[in-house]
Tab-separated table of C-alpha atoms in Angstrom:
chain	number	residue	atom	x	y	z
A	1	UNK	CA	-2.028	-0.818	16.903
A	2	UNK	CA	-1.490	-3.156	14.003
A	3	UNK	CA	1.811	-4.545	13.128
A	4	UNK	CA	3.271	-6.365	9.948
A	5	UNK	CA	6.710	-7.720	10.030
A	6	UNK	CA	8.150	-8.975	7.146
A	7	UNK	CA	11.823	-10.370	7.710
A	8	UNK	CA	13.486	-11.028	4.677
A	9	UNK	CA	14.722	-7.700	2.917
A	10	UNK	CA	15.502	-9.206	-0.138
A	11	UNK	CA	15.531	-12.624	-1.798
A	12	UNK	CA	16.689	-14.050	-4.850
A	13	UNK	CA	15.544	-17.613	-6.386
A	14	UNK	CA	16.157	-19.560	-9.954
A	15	UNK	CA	13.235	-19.125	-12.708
A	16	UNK	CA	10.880	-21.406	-12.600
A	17	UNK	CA	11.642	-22.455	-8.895
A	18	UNK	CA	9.200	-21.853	-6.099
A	19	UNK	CA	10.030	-19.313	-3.674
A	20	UNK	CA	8.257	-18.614	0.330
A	21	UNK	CA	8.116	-15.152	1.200
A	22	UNK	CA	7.246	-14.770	5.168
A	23	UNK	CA	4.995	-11.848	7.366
A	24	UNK	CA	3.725	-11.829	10.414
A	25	UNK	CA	1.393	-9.269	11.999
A	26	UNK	CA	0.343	-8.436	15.100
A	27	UNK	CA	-3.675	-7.882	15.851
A	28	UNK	CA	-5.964	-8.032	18.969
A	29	UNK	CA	-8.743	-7.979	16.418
A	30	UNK	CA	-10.783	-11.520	15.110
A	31	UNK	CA	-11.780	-10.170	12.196
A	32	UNK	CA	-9.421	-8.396	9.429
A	33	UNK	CA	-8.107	-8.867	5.940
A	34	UNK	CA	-4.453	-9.794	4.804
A	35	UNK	CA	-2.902	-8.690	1.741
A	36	UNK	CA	0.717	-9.145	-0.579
A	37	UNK	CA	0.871	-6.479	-2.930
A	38	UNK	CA	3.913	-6.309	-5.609
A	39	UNK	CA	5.730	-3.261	-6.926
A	40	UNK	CA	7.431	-4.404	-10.113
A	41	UNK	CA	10.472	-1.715	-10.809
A	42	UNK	CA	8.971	1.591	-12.110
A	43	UNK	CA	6.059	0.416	-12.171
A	44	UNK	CA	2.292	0.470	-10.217
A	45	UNK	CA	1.999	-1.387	-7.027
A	46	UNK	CA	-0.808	-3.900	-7.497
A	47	UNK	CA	-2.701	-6.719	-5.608
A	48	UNK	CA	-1.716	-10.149	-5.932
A	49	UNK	CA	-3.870	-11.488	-3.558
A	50	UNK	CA	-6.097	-11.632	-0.782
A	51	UNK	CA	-6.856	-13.046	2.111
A	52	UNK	CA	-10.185	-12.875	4.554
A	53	UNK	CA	-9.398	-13.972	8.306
A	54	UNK	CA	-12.856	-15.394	8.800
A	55	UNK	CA	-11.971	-17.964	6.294
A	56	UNK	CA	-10.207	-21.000	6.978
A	57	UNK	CA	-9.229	-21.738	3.431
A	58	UNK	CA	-5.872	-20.467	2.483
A	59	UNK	CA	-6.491	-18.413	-0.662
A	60	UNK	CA	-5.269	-19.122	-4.125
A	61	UNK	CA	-4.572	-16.860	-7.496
A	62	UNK	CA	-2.870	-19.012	-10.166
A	63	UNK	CA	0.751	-19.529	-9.245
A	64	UNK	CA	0.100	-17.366	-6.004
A	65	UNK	CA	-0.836	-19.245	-3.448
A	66	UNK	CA	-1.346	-18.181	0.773
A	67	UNK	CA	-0.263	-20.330	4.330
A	68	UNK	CA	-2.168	-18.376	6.660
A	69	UNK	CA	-2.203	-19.354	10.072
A	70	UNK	CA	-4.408	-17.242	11.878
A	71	UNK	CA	-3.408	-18.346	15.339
A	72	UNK	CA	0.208	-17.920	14.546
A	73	UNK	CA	-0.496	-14.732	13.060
A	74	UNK	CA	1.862	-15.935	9.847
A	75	UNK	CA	0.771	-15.347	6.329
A	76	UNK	CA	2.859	-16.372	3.908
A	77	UNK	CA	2.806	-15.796	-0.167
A	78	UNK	CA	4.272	-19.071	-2.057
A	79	UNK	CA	5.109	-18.250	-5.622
A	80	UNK	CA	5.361	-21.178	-7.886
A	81	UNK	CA	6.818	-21.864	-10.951
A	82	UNK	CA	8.780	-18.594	-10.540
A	83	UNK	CA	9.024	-16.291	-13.829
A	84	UNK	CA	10.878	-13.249	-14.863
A	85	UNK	CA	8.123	-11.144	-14.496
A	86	UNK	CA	7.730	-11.656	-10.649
A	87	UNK	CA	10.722	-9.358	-9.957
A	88	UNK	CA	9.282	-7.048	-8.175
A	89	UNK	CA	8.939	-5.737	-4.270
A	90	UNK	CA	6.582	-7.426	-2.498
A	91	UNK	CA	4.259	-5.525	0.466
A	92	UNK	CA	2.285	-7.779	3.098
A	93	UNK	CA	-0.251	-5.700	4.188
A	94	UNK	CA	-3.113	-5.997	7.103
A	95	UNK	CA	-6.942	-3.855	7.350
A	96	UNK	CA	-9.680	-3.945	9.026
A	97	UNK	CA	-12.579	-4.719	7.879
A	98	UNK	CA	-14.770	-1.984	6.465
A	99	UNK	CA	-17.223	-1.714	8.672
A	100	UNK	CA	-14.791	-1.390	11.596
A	101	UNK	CA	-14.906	2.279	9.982
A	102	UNK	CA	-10.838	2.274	9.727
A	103	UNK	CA	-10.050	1.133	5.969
A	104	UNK	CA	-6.160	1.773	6.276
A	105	UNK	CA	-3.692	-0.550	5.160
A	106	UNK	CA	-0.583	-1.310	7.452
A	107	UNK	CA	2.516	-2.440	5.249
A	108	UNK	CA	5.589	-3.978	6.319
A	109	UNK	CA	8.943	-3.222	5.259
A	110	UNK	CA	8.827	-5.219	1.629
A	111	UNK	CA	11.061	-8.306	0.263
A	112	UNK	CA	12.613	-7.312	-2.606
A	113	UNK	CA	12.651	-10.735	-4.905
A	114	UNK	CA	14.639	-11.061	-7.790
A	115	UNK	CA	14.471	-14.333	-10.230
A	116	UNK	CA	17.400	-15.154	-11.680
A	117	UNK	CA	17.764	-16.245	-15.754
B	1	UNK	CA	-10.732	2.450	-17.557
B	2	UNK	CA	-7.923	4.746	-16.716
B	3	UNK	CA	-5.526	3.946	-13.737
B	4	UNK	CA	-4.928	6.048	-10.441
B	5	UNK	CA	-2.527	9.127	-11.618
B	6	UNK	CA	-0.308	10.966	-9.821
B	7	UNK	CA	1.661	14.367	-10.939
B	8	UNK	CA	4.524	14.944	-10.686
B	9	UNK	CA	6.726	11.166	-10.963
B	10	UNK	CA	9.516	13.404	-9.318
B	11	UNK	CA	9.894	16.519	-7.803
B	12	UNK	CA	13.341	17.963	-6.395
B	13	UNK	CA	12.959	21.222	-4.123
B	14	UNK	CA	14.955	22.808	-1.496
B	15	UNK	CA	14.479	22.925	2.070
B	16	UNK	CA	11.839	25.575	3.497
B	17	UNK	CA	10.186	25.406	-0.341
B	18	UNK	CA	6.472	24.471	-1.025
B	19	UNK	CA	5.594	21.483	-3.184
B	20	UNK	CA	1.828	20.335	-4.081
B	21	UNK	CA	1.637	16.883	-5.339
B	22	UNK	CA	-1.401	15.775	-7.243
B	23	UNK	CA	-3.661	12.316	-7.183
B	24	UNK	CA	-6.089	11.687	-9.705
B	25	UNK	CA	-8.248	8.442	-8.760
B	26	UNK	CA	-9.934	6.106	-10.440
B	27	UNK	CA	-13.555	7.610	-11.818
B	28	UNK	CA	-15.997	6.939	-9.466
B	29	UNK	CA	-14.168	6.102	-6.404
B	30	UNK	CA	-15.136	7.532	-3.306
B	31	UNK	CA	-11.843	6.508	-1.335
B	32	UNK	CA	-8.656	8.001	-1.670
B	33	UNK	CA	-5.997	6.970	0.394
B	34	UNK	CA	-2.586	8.820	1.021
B	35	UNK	CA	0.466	7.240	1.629
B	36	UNK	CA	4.343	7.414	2.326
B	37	UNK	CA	7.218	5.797	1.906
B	38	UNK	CA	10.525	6.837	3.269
B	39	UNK	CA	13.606	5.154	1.713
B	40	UNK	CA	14.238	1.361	2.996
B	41	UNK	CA	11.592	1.688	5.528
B	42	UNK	CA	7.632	0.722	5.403
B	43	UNK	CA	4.924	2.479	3.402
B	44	UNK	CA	2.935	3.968	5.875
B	45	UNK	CA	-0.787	5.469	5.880
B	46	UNK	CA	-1.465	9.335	6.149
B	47	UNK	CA	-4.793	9.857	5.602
B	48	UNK	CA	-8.233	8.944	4.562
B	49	UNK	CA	-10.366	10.923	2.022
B	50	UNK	CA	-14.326	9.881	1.522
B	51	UNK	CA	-15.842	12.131	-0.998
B	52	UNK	CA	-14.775	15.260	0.129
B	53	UNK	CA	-14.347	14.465	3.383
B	54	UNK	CA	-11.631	13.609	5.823
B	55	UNK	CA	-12.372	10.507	7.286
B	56	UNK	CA	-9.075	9.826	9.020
B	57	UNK	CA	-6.175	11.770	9.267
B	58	UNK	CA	-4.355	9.891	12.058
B	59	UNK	CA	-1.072	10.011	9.801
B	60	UNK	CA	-0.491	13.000	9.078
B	61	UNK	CA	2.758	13.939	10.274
B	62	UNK	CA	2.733	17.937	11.536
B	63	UNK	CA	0.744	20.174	10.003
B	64	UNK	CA	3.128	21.374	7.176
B	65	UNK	CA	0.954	18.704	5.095
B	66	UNK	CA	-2.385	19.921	3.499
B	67	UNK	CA	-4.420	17.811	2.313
B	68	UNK	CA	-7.726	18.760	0.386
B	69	UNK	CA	-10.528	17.218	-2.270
B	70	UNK	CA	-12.359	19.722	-3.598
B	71	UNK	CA	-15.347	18.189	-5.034
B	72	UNK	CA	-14.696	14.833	-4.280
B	73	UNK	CA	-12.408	14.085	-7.049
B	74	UNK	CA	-8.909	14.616	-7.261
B	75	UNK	CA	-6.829	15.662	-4.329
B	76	UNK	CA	-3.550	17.538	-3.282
B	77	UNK	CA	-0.965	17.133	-0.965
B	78	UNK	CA	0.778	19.815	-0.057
B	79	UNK	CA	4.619	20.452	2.303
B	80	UNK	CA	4.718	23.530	3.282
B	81	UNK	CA	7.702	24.442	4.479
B	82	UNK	CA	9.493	21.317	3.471
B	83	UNK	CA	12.043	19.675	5.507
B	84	UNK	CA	14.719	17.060	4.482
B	85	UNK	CA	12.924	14.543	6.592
B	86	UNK	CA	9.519	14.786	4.285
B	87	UNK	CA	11.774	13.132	1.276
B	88	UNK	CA	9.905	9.640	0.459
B	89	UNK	CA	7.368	7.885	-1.940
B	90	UNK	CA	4.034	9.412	-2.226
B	91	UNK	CA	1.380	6.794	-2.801
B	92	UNK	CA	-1.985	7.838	-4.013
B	93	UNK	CA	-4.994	5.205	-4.053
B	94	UNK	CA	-8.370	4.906	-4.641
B	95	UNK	CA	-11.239	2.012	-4.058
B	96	UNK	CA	-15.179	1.801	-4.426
B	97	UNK	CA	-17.092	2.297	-1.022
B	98	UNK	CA	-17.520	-0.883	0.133
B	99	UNK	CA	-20.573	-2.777	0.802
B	100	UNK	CA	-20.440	-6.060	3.810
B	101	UNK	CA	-16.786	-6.175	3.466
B	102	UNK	CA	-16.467	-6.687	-0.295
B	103	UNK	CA	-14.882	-4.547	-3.402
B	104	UNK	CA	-12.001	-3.510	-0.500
B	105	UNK	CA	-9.116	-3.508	-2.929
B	106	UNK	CA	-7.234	-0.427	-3.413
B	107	UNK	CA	-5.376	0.914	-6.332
B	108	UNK	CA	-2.304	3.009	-5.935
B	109	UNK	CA	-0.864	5.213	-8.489
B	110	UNK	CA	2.659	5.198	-9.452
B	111	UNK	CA	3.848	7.511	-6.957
B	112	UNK	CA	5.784	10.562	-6.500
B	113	UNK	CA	9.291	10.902	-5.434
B	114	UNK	CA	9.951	13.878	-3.523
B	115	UNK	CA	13.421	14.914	-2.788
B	116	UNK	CA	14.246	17.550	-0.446
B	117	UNK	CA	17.662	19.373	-0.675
């Protein structure tokens, strides 16, 4: 079975520093996607970004940016320029693909990240 | 476009009660996804609705939980007889069927907080 580990319960940076959150999951599979989703407080969790294992390129959403190293198993969300806004509780999250028939996500435990005026 | 719903936000009951919590999902998604989670720890899959159908139910915890779809639009949860242990997030989400991997995203609702007494 599929694993995420995410090992930082909660972190706090400066606005408009940049900030590493860290996951690592555990898979016998090749072929899977990788996800951060953020819960800001009250509020809907939504996707930040994505990431496709079959490609090499880490992938990139404005001031969101991925390391993903598949053969480490590591996937890490960098947030840049840090702003109010992304206080929130961040989810790493692993699937299969689709056609593997199994669509679940598997979630780690969440970093709860709070910037700082 | 309207988001995922989910009714009630909160719900506060006593051990041994029934509760039935409701998802609405996004018009026209086929998926709906359940999912739980229990203070501090990680949000974790229940089960797996296509259309009307249960595609996987490898989460559920006991069967106290009910699940149904009638129709293939909105579904309902329900704990019946509820036990302290069943107090947690509910997480409702919805996505497209997807077609060579794509449109995988899903969207979760705000949630419900159950509390049982």
């Amino acid at each position: 079975a599929q694993t995420v580990t995410q090992s930082q319960p909660e972190m706090s940076v400066q606005e408009a520093e940049t900030v590493t959150l860290s996951c690592t999951y555990d898979t016998s599979e090749n072929n899977y996607y990788l996800f951060w989703y953020k819960q800001p407080p009250s509020r809907q969790m939504i996707l930040v970004i994505r990431q496709e294992a079959y490609k090499q390129q880490n992938a990139t959403e404005n001031r969101f940016s991925v390391n993903f190293q598949k053969a480490a198993k590591s996937f890490s969300l960098k947030i840049s320029d840090s702003q109010l806004g992304d206080t929130a509780m961040y989810f790493c999250a692993f699937m299969n693909p689709p056609n593997f028939g199994n669509e679940k996500l598997t979630f780690g435990t969440g970093t709860r990240l709070t910037i700082i005026p | 476009e309207a988001g995922v719903t989910q009714f009630p936000s909160h719900s506060v009951i006593e051990k041994g009660q029934t509760v039935t919590l409701r998802c609405d999902p996004i018009s026209g998604h086929d998926n709906l996804y359940w999912y739980r989670r229990v203070m501090g720890k990680e949000i974790k899959f229940l089960l797996h609705f296509v259309k009307e159908s249960k595609q996987d139910e490898s989460g559920m915890p006991n069967n106290r939980f009910l699940a149904e779809r009638t129709g293939g639009t909105y579904s309902t949860l329900k704990v019946q007889p509820a036990e302290l242990e069943d107090s947690g997030v509910y997480f409702c989400a919805s996505s497209p069927l997807s077609s060579g991997g794509a449109r995988n995203e899903q969207f979760f609702g705000p949630g419900t907080r159950l509390t049982v007494l």
